[in-house]
Amino acid sequence: METKQLYLHDSYRKEFEAKIQKVNGNEVTLDQTIFHPLTGGVACDTGCLRRDSVEHSVLRAEINRETKEITHILDDTTDLKPGDIVKGTITWERRYDLMRLHTAAHLIAAVMYRDYDARITGGQVDSDMAKLDFNLPKTERQIFEDAIAKANIEVTKKTPLKIYFLNREEALKIPGVVKLAERMPPDVKELRIVEIPGIDLQADGGPHVNNTGEVGEISLVKIENKGKTQRRVYFTTKLA
Ligand SMILES: [Zn+2]
């Protein structure tokens, strides 16, 4: 059964209640969740599930792309059974770091495309650092320094993000709405659009901050060459 993805509607929600659908070894599926699974290049949430006064740690969350069922991998599932109501809490510090770095990734990717015609080919946002891969024939540190400086200007603007849903047909008319085609599930009727007005707009399922000011200062960590035209940039963010 498809798990209702509450995190798509509110990145700032920290607690929720849900009904257990299935228990399989250390894995629990719920009817709904705020746990963001490892998907779309963004790391998963951790946290806990409580039934009555008993707390179980959620070590990670995974999504089955076909069934859209989200599995919570727990430290142990003793006494948990289908039909139980549990209260869940995500580790907020980790989530907020993921949100900040994820929005930063969108800013950098948008500037790289706009000013250097460099297309994003992959990436991974973790809670301490993020990396993005670009198709860029030359390796010049200056390019990434410039892109990050420009992304930091967007941070100082404190631009509010807009997150909304469009039906698939309507959404696909927007040029560049799907930056990474392979990441879009083939059968979705509605696409979640994440817009950073004036800078970026794309179909995206991950958690983001409310405005670019929350990203904090982005800094370049390192650049790596990944083949002839592939460049990888690592970056982090720091709140003032
Ligand atoms: Zn994204």
PDB file of C-alpha atoms and ligand atoms in Angstrom:
ATOM      1  CA  MET A   1       0.000   0.000   0.000  1.00  0.00           C
ATOM      2  CA  GLU A   2       1.216   3.467  -0.870  1.00  0.00           C
ATOM      3  CA  THR A   3       2.441   5.447   2.135  1.00  0.00           C
ATOM      4  CA  LYS A   4       1.047   8.962   2.342  1.00  0.00           C
ATOM      5  CA  GLN A   5       4.089  11.242   2.070  1.00  0.00           C
ATOM      6  CA  LEU A   6       3.332  14.009   4.568  1.00  0.00           C
ATOM      7  CA  TYR A   7       6.783  15.566   4.101  1.00  0.00           C
ATOM      8  CA  LEU A   8       5.814  16.656   0.586  1.00  0.00           C
ATOM      9  CA  HIS A   9       3.353  19.138   2.082  1.00  0.00           C
ATOM     10  CA  ASP A  10       5.312  20.488   5.035  1.00  0.00           C
ATOM     11  CA  SER A  11       9.103  20.262   5.356  1.00  0.00           C
ATOM     12  CA  TYR A  12       8.918  21.744   8.878  1.00  0.00           C
ATOM     13  CA  ARG A  13       6.638  19.154  10.434  1.00  0.00           C
ATOM     14  CA  LYS A  14       8.521  17.359  13.196  1.00  0.00           C
ATOM     15  CA  GLU A  15       5.904  14.979  14.639  1.00  0.00           C
ATOM     16  CA  PHE A  16       3.070  12.838  13.337  1.00  0.00           C
ATOM     17  CA  GLU A  17       0.792   9.973  14.188  1.00  0.00           C
ATOM     18  CA  ALA A  18       0.285   6.917  11.979  1.00  0.00           C
ATOM     19  CA  LYS A  19      -1.068   3.414  11.855  1.00  0.00           C
ATOM     20  CA  ILE A  20       1.248   0.452  11.337  1.00  0.00           C
ATOM     21  CA  GLN A  21       0.462  -1.426   8.123  1.00  0.00           C
ATOM     22  CA  LYS A  22       3.148  -4.085   8.201  1.00  0.00           C
ATOM     23  CA  VAL A  23       5.981  -5.329  10.379  1.00  0.00           C
ATOM     24  CA  ASN A  24       8.670  -7.380   8.696  1.00  0.00           C
ATOM     25  CA  GLY A  25      11.742  -8.124  10.796  1.00  0.00           C
ATOM     26  CA  ASN A  26      13.115  -4.709  11.747  1.00  0.00           C
ATOM     27  CA  GLU A  27      11.078  -2.948   9.078  1.00  0.00           C
ATOM     28  CA  VAL A  28       7.824  -1.125   9.670  1.00  0.00           C
ATOM     29  CA  THR A  29       5.507   0.417   7.089  1.00  0.00           C
ATOM     30  CA  LEU A  30       2.964   3.047   8.100  1.00  0.00           C
ATOM     31  CA  ASP A  31      -0.114   4.493   6.412  1.00  0.00           C
ATOM     32  CA  GLN A  32       1.561   7.921   6.392  1.00  0.00           C
ATOM     33  CA  THR A  33       4.911   9.421   7.366  1.00  0.00           C
ATOM     34  CA  ILE A  34       7.000  12.566   7.673  1.00  0.00           C
ATOM     35  CA  PHE A  35      10.211  10.516   7.351  1.00  0.00           C
ATOM     36  CA  HIS A  36      11.862  11.482   4.091  1.00  0.00           C
ATOM     37  CA  PRO A  37      13.343   8.316   2.557  1.00  0.00           C
ATOM     38  CA  LEU A  38      16.637   8.183   0.672  1.00  0.00           C
ATOM     39  CA  THR A  39      15.471   9.405  -2.718  1.00  0.00           C
ATOM     40  CA  GLY A  40      15.981  12.208  -5.228  1.00  0.00           C
ATOM     41  CA  GLY A  41      19.576  12.643  -4.117  1.00  0.00           C
ATOM     42  CA  VAL A  42      18.654  13.645  -0.579  1.00  0.00           C
ATOM     43  CA  ALA A  43      19.619  11.500   2.419  1.00  0.00           C
ATOM     44  CA  CYS A  44      16.902  10.049   4.637  1.00  0.00           C
ATOM     45  CA  ASP A  45      15.638  11.186   8.010  1.00  0.00           C
ATOM     46  CA  THR A  46      16.304   9.439  11.280  1.00  0.00           C
ATOM     47  CA  GLY A  47      14.257   9.699  14.458  1.00  0.00           C
ATOM     48  CA  CYS A  48      11.954   7.550  16.529  1.00  0.00           C
ATOM     49  CA  LEU A  49       8.554   5.870  16.679  1.00  0.00           C
ATOM     50  CA  ARG A  50       6.724   5.579  20.011  1.00  0.00           C
ATOM     51  CA  ARG A  51       3.886   3.320  20.975  1.00  0.00           C
ATOM     52  CA  ASP A  52       2.609   4.199  24.433  1.00  0.00           C
ATOM     53  CA  SER A  53       5.823   4.843  26.358  1.00  0.00           C
ATOM     54  CA  VAL A  54       8.053   2.500  24.377  1.00  0.00           C
ATOM     55  CA  GLU A  55      10.419   4.208  21.973  1.00  0.00           C
ATOM     56  CA  HIS A  56      12.032   2.625  18.913  1.00  0.00           C
ATOM     57  CA  SER A  57      14.792   4.341  16.957  1.00  0.00           C
ATOM     58  CA  VAL A  58      14.298   4.846  13.229  1.00  0.00           C
ATOM     59  CA  LEU A  59      17.729   4.234  11.706  1.00  0.00           C
ATOM     60  CA  ARG A  60      16.709   5.025   8.145  1.00  0.00           C
ATOM     61  CA  ALA A  61      13.781   5.163   5.730  1.00  0.00           C
ATOM     62  CA  GLU A  62      13.503   3.760   2.215  1.00  0.00           C
ATOM     63  CA  ILE A  63      10.932   4.078  -0.538  1.00  0.00           C
ATOM     64  CA  ASN A  64       9.892   1.456  -3.041  1.00  0.00           C
ATOM     65  CA  ARG A  65       9.624   3.399  -6.278  1.00  0.00           C
ATOM     66  CA  GLU A  66       6.972   1.154  -7.765  1.00  0.00           C
ATOM     67  CA  THR A  67       4.606   0.804  -4.831  1.00  0.00           C
ATOM     68  CA  LYS A  68       5.553   4.135  -3.172  1.00  0.00           C
ATOM     69  CA  GLU A  69       5.582   2.265   0.093  1.00  0.00           C
ATOM     70  CA  ILE A  70       7.968   3.761   2.651  1.00  0.00           C
ATOM     71  CA  THR A  71       9.809   1.392   4.966  1.00  0.00           C
ATOM     72  CA  HIS A  72      11.141   2.545   8.336  1.00  0.00           C
ATOM     73  CA  ILE A  73      14.112   0.508   9.471  1.00  0.00           C
ATOM     74  CA  LEU A  74      14.103   0.321  13.268  1.00  0.00           C
ATOM     75  CA  ASP A  75      16.615  -0.783  15.901  1.00  0.00           C
ATOM     76  CA  ASP A  76      14.019  -3.326  16.984  1.00  0.00           C
ATOM     77  CA  THR A  77      10.313  -3.897  16.459  1.00  0.00           C
ATOM     78  CA  THR A  78       9.491  -5.772  19.672  1.00  0.00           C
ATOM     79  CA  ASP A  79       5.754  -5.622  20.468  1.00  0.00           C
ATOM     80  CA  LEU A  80       4.889  -3.609  17.346  1.00  0.00           C
ATOM     81  CA  LYS A  81       2.125  -5.057  15.196  1.00  0.00           C
ATOM     82  CA  PRO A  82      -0.159  -4.034  12.323  1.00  0.00           C
ATOM     83  CA  GLY A  83      -2.987  -1.776  13.452  1.00  0.00           C
ATOM     84  CA  ASP A  84      -0.965  -0.145  16.248  1.00  0.00           C
ATOM     85  CA  ILE A  85      -0.992   3.632  16.400  1.00  0.00           C
ATOM     86  CA  VAL A  86       2.487   5.125  16.756  1.00  0.00           C
ATOM     87  CA  LYS A  87       3.811   8.633  17.247  1.00  0.00           C
ATOM     88  CA  GLY A  88       6.819   9.530  15.158  1.00  0.00           C
ATOM     89  CA  THR A  89       9.420  12.255  15.552  1.00  0.00           C
ATOM     90  CA  ILE A  90      12.226  13.073  13.139  1.00  0.00           C
ATOM     91  CA  THR A  91      15.686  14.231  14.222  1.00  0.00           C
ATOM     92  CA  TRP A  92      15.110  17.868  13.450  1.00  0.00           C
ATOM     93  CA  GLU A  93      18.740  19.097  13.442  1.00  0.00           C
ATOM     94  CA  ARG A  94      19.597  16.534  10.773  1.00  0.00           C
ATOM     95  CA  ARG A  95      16.490  17.332   8.710  1.00  0.00           C
ATOM     96  CA  TYR A  96      17.121  21.067   8.860  1.00  0.00           C
ATOM     97  CA  ASP A  97      20.719  20.591   7.673  1.00  0.00           C
ATOM     98  CA  LEU A  98      19.405  18.465   4.783  1.00  0.00           C
ATOM     99  CA  MET A  99      16.850  21.150   3.891  1.00  0.00           C
ATOM    100  CA  ARG A 100      19.450  23.939   3.948  1.00  0.00           C
ATOM    101  CA  LEU A 101      21.948  21.985   1.831  1.00  0.00           C
ATOM    102  CA  HIS A 102      19.224  20.835  -0.547  1.00  0.00           C
ATOM    103  CA  THR A 103      18.051  24.387  -1.266  1.00  0.00           C
ATOM    104  CA  ALA A 104      21.717  25.406  -1.623  1.00  0.00           C
ATOM    105  CA  ALA A 105      22.137  22.632  -4.211  1.00  0.00           C
ATOM    106  CA  HIS A 106      19.225  24.028  -6.239  1.00  0.00           C
ATOM    107  CA  LEU A 107      20.744  27.520  -6.143  1.00  0.00           C
ATOM    108  CA  ILE A 108      24.162  26.322  -7.305  1.00  0.00           C
ATOM    109  CA  ALA A 109      22.722  24.083 -10.039  1.00  0.00           C
ATOM    110  CA  ALA A 110      20.576  26.954 -11.316  1.00  0.00           C
ATOM    111  CA  VAL A 111      23.540  29.345 -11.514  1.00  0.00           C
ATOM    112  CA  MET A 112      25.742  26.721 -13.170  1.00  0.00           C
ATOM    113  CA  TYR A 113      23.115  26.184 -15.851  1.00  0.00           C
ATOM    114  CA  ARG A 114      22.314  29.874 -16.337  1.00  0.00           C
ATOM    115  CA  ASP A 115      25.855  31.220 -16.462  1.00  0.00           C
ATOM    116  CA  TYR A 116      27.983  28.269 -17.581  1.00  0.00           C
ATOM    117  CA  ASP A 117      25.542  26.109 -19.534  1.00  0.00           C
ATOM    118  CA  ALA A 118      26.551  23.266 -17.224  1.00  0.00           C
ATOM    119  CA  ARG A 119      23.907  20.589 -16.753  1.00  0.00           C
ATOM    120  CA  ILE A 120      23.581  18.728 -13.501  1.00  0.00           C
ATOM    121  CA  THR A 121      24.089  14.989 -13.942  1.00  0.00           C
ATOM    122  CA  GLY A 122      23.775  13.807 -10.352  1.00  0.00           C
ATOM    123  CA  GLY A 123      24.234  14.680  -6.737  1.00  0.00           C
ATOM    124  CA  GLN A 124      23.821  13.711  -3.128  1.00  0.00           C
ATOM    125  CA  VAL A 125      22.788  15.840  -0.187  1.00  0.00           C
ATOM    126  CA  ASP A 126      23.958  14.566   3.193  1.00  0.00           C
ATOM    127  CA  SER A 127      23.510  16.378   6.480  1.00  0.00           C
ATOM    128  CA  ASP A 128      27.115  17.616   6.746  1.00  0.00           C
ATOM    129  CA  MET A 129      27.975  18.144   3.074  1.00  0.00           C
ATOM    130  CA  ALA A 130      26.503  17.961  -0.402  1.00  0.00           C
ATOM    131  CA  LYS A 131      27.985  17.105  -3.765  1.00  0.00           C
ATOM    132  CA  LEU A 132      26.791  17.882  -7.272  1.00  0.00           C
ATOM    133  CA  ASP A 133      28.007  16.554 -10.612  1.00  0.00           C
ATOM    134  CA  PHE A 134      28.024  18.733 -13.693  1.00  0.00           C
ATOM    135  CA  ASN A 135      28.729  18.268 -17.332  1.00  0.00           C
ATOM    136  CA  LEU A 136      31.459  20.856 -17.804  1.00  0.00           C
ATOM    137  CA  PRO A 137      34.286  20.458 -20.313  1.00  0.00           C
ATOM    138  CA  LYS A 138      36.886  22.481 -18.395  1.00  0.00           C
ATOM    139  CA  THR A 139      37.840  22.244 -14.766  1.00  0.00           C
ATOM    140  CA  GLU A 140      38.190  25.666 -13.396  1.00  0.00           C
ATOM    141  CA  ARG A 141      37.907  26.285  -9.720  1.00  0.00           C
ATOM    142  CA  GLN A 142      36.991  29.862 -10.607  1.00  0.00           C
ATOM    143  CA  ILE A 143      33.727  28.696 -12.189  1.00  0.00           C
ATOM    144  CA  PHE A 144      32.571  26.975  -9.008  1.00  0.00           C
ATOM    145  CA  GLU A 145      33.773  29.819  -6.813  1.00  0.00           C
ATOM    146  CA  ASP A 146      31.784  32.217  -8.960  1.00  0.00           C
ATOM    147  CA  ALA A 147      28.665  30.000  -8.921  1.00  0.00           C
ATOM    148  CA  ILE A 148      28.807  29.702  -5.141  1.00  0.00           C
ATOM    149  CA  ALA A 149      29.357  33.453  -4.729  1.00  0.00           C
ATOM    150  CA  LYS A 150      26.277  34.054  -6.873  1.00  0.00           C
ATOM    151  CA  ALA A 151      24.292  31.463  -4.907  1.00  0.00           C
ATOM    152  CA  ASN A 152      25.308  33.335  -1.742  1.00  0.00           C
ATOM    153  CA  ILE A 153      23.861  36.529  -3.203  1.00  0.00           C
ATOM    154  CA  GLU A 154      20.543  34.651  -3.539  1.00  0.00           C
ATOM    155  CA  VAL A 155      20.890  33.689   0.131  1.00  0.00           C
ATOM    156  CA  THR A 156      21.184  37.339   1.169  1.00  0.00           C
ATOM    157  CA  LYS A 157      17.967  38.117  -0.744  1.00  0.00           C
ATOM    158  CA  LYS A 158      15.972  35.831   1.601  1.00  0.00           C
ATOM    159  CA  THR A 159      13.666  34.874  -1.284  1.00  0.00           C
ATOM    160  CA  PRO A 160      10.622  32.846  -0.162  1.00  0.00           C
ATOM    161  CA  LEU A 161      10.350  29.467  -1.926  1.00  0.00           C
ATOM    162  CA  LYS A 162       7.088  28.411  -3.525  1.00  0.00           C
ATOM    163  CA  ILE A 163       6.077  24.762  -3.339  1.00  0.00           C
ATOM    164  CA  TYR A 164       2.960  23.602  -5.164  1.00  0.00           C
ATOM    165  CA  PHE A 165       1.492  20.745  -7.171  1.00  0.00           C
ATOM    166  CA  LEU A 166       0.716  20.757 -10.891  1.00  0.00           C
ATOM    167  CA  ASN A 167      -0.823  18.033 -12.980  1.00  0.00           C
ATOM    168  CA  ARG A 168       1.730  16.207 -15.032  1.00  0.00           C
ATOM    169  CA  GLU A 169       0.710  17.594 -18.416  1.00  0.00           C
ATOM    170  CA  GLU A 170       0.713  21.177 -17.234  1.00  0.00           C
ATOM    171  CA  ALA A 171       4.016  20.754 -15.430  1.00  0.00           C
ATOM    172  CA  LEU A 172       5.825  19.169 -18.348  1.00  0.00           C
ATOM    173  CA  LYS A 173       5.079  22.237 -20.484  1.00  0.00           C
ATOM    174  CA  ILE A 174       7.471  24.246 -18.308  1.00  0.00           C
ATOM    175  CA  PRO A 175      10.923  24.206 -19.950  1.00  0.00           C
ATOM    176  CA  GLY A 176      13.537  22.494 -17.805  1.00  0.00           C
ATOM    177  CA  VAL A 177      11.038  21.453 -15.136  1.00  0.00           C
ATOM    178  CA  VAL A 178      12.612  18.029 -14.937  1.00  0.00           C
ATOM    179  CA  LYS A 179      16.345  18.481 -14.635  1.00  0.00           C
ATOM    180  CA  LEU A 180      17.088  14.833 -14.072  1.00  0.00           C
ATOM    181  CA  ALA A 181      14.679  12.819 -16.168  1.00  0.00           C
ATOM    182  CA  GLU A 182      15.538   9.472 -14.623  1.00  0.00           C
ATOM    183  CA  ARG A 183      14.475  10.730 -11.223  1.00  0.00           C
ATOM    184  CA  MET A 184      10.856  11.232 -12.139  1.00  0.00           C
ATOM    185  CA  PRO A 185       8.548   8.319 -11.455  1.00  0.00           C
ATOM    186  CA  PRO A 186       6.856   7.415 -14.755  1.00  0.00           C
ATOM    187  CA  ASP A 187       3.325   7.102 -13.438  1.00  0.00           C
ATOM    188  CA  VAL A 188       2.730  10.195 -11.304  1.00  0.00           C
ATOM    189  CA  LYS A 189      -0.350  12.263 -12.101  1.00  0.00           C
ATOM    190  CA  GLU A 190       0.797  15.294 -10.171  1.00  0.00           C
ATOM    191  CA  LEU A 191       4.245  16.782  -9.896  1.00  0.00           C
ATOM    192  CA  ARG A 192       5.465  18.723  -6.899  1.00  0.00           C
ATOM    193  CA  ILE A 193       7.059  21.910  -8.089  1.00  0.00           C
ATOM    194  CA  VAL A 194       9.739  23.694  -6.091  1.00  0.00           C
ATOM    195  CA  GLU A 195      10.238  27.258  -7.254  1.00  0.00           C
ATOM    196  CA  ILE A 196      12.874  29.678  -6.084  1.00  0.00           C
ATOM    197  CA  PRO A 197      11.395  32.741  -7.798  1.00  0.00           C
ATOM    198  CA  GLY A 198      13.730  34.372 -10.266  1.00  0.00           C
ATOM    199  CA  ILE A 199      16.310  31.621 -10.102  1.00  0.00           C
ATOM    200  CA  ASP A 200      15.000  28.046 -10.294  1.00  0.00           C
ATOM    201  CA  LEU A 201      11.893  25.966 -10.904  1.00  0.00           C
ATOM    202  CA  GLN A 202      11.774  22.191 -10.999  1.00  0.00           C
ATOM    203  CA  ALA A 203       9.843  19.063 -10.180  1.00  0.00           C
ATOM    204  CA  ASP A 204      11.223  17.884  -6.869  1.00  0.00           C
ATOM    205  CA  GLY A 205      10.121  15.723  -3.959  1.00  0.00           C
ATOM    206  CA  GLY A 206      12.623  16.717  -1.312  1.00  0.00           C
ATOM    207  CA  PRO A 207      12.459  18.951   1.759  1.00  0.00           C
ATOM    208  CA  HIS A 208      13.469  22.614   1.404  1.00  0.00           C
ATOM    209  CA  VAL A 209      13.732  25.696   3.627  1.00  0.00           C
ATOM    210  CA  ASN A 210      11.038  28.402   3.516  1.00  0.00           C
ATOM    211  CA  ASN A 211      13.329  31.126   2.207  1.00  0.00           C
ATOM    212  CA  THR A 212      16.842  31.273   0.783  1.00  0.00           C
ATOM    213  CA  GLY A 213      18.088  33.195   3.829  1.00  0.00           C
ATOM    214  CA  GLU A 214      17.791  30.021   5.901  1.00  0.00           C
ATOM    215  CA  VAL A 215      20.424  28.295   3.753  1.00  0.00           C
ATOM    216  CA  GLY A 216      23.259  30.166   5.469  1.00  0.00           C
ATOM    217  CA  GLU A 217      26.595  30.906   3.891  1.00  0.00           C
ATOM    218  CA  ILE A 218      27.597  28.337   1.278  1.00  0.00           C
ATOM    219  CA  SER A 219      31.269  27.437   1.015  1.00  0.00           C
ATOM    220  CA  LEU A 220      33.170  25.341  -1.482  1.00  0.00           C
ATOM    221  CA  VAL A 221      34.891  22.299  -0.002  1.00  0.00           C
ATOM    222  CA  LYS A 222      36.572  20.732  -3.032  1.00  0.00           C
ATOM    223  CA  ILE A 223      36.290  19.936  -6.720  1.00  0.00           C
ATOM    224  CA  GLU A 224      36.973  16.566  -8.333  1.00  0.00           C
ATOM    225  CA  ASN A 225      37.304  15.447 -11.922  1.00  0.00           C
ATOM    226  CA  LYS A 226      35.058  12.521 -12.759  1.00  0.00           C
ATOM    227  CA  GLY A 227      36.007  11.698 -16.324  1.00  0.00           C
ATOM    228  CA  LYS A 228      36.494  13.915 -19.339  1.00  0.00           C
ATOM    229  CA  THR A 229      33.611  16.316 -18.880  1.00  0.00           C
ATOM    230  CA  GLN A 230      32.261  15.432 -15.435  1.00  0.00           C
ATOM    231  CA  ARG A 231      33.088  17.734 -12.532  1.00  0.00           C
ATOM    232  CA  ARG A 232      32.023  17.158  -8.964  1.00  0.00           C
ATOM    233  CA  VAL A 233      31.765  19.979  -6.464  1.00  0.00           C
ATOM    234  CA  TYR A 234      31.466  19.468  -2.708  1.00  0.00           C
ATOM    235  CA  PHE A 235      30.043  22.243  -0.570  1.00  0.00           C
ATOM    236  CA  THR A 236      28.692  22.955   2.856  1.00  0.00           C
ATOM    237  CA  THR A 237      26.677  25.698   4.541  1.00  0.00           C
ATOM    238  CA  LYS A 238      26.999  27.552   7.810  1.00  0.00           C
ATOM    239  CA  LEU A 239      24.382  29.581   9.637  1.00  0.00           C
ATOM    240  CA  ALA A 240      25.586  32.936  10.948  1.00  0.00           C
TER     241      ALA A 240
HETATM  242 ZN    ZN B   1      16.054  18.787  -5.287  1.00  0.00          ZN
END
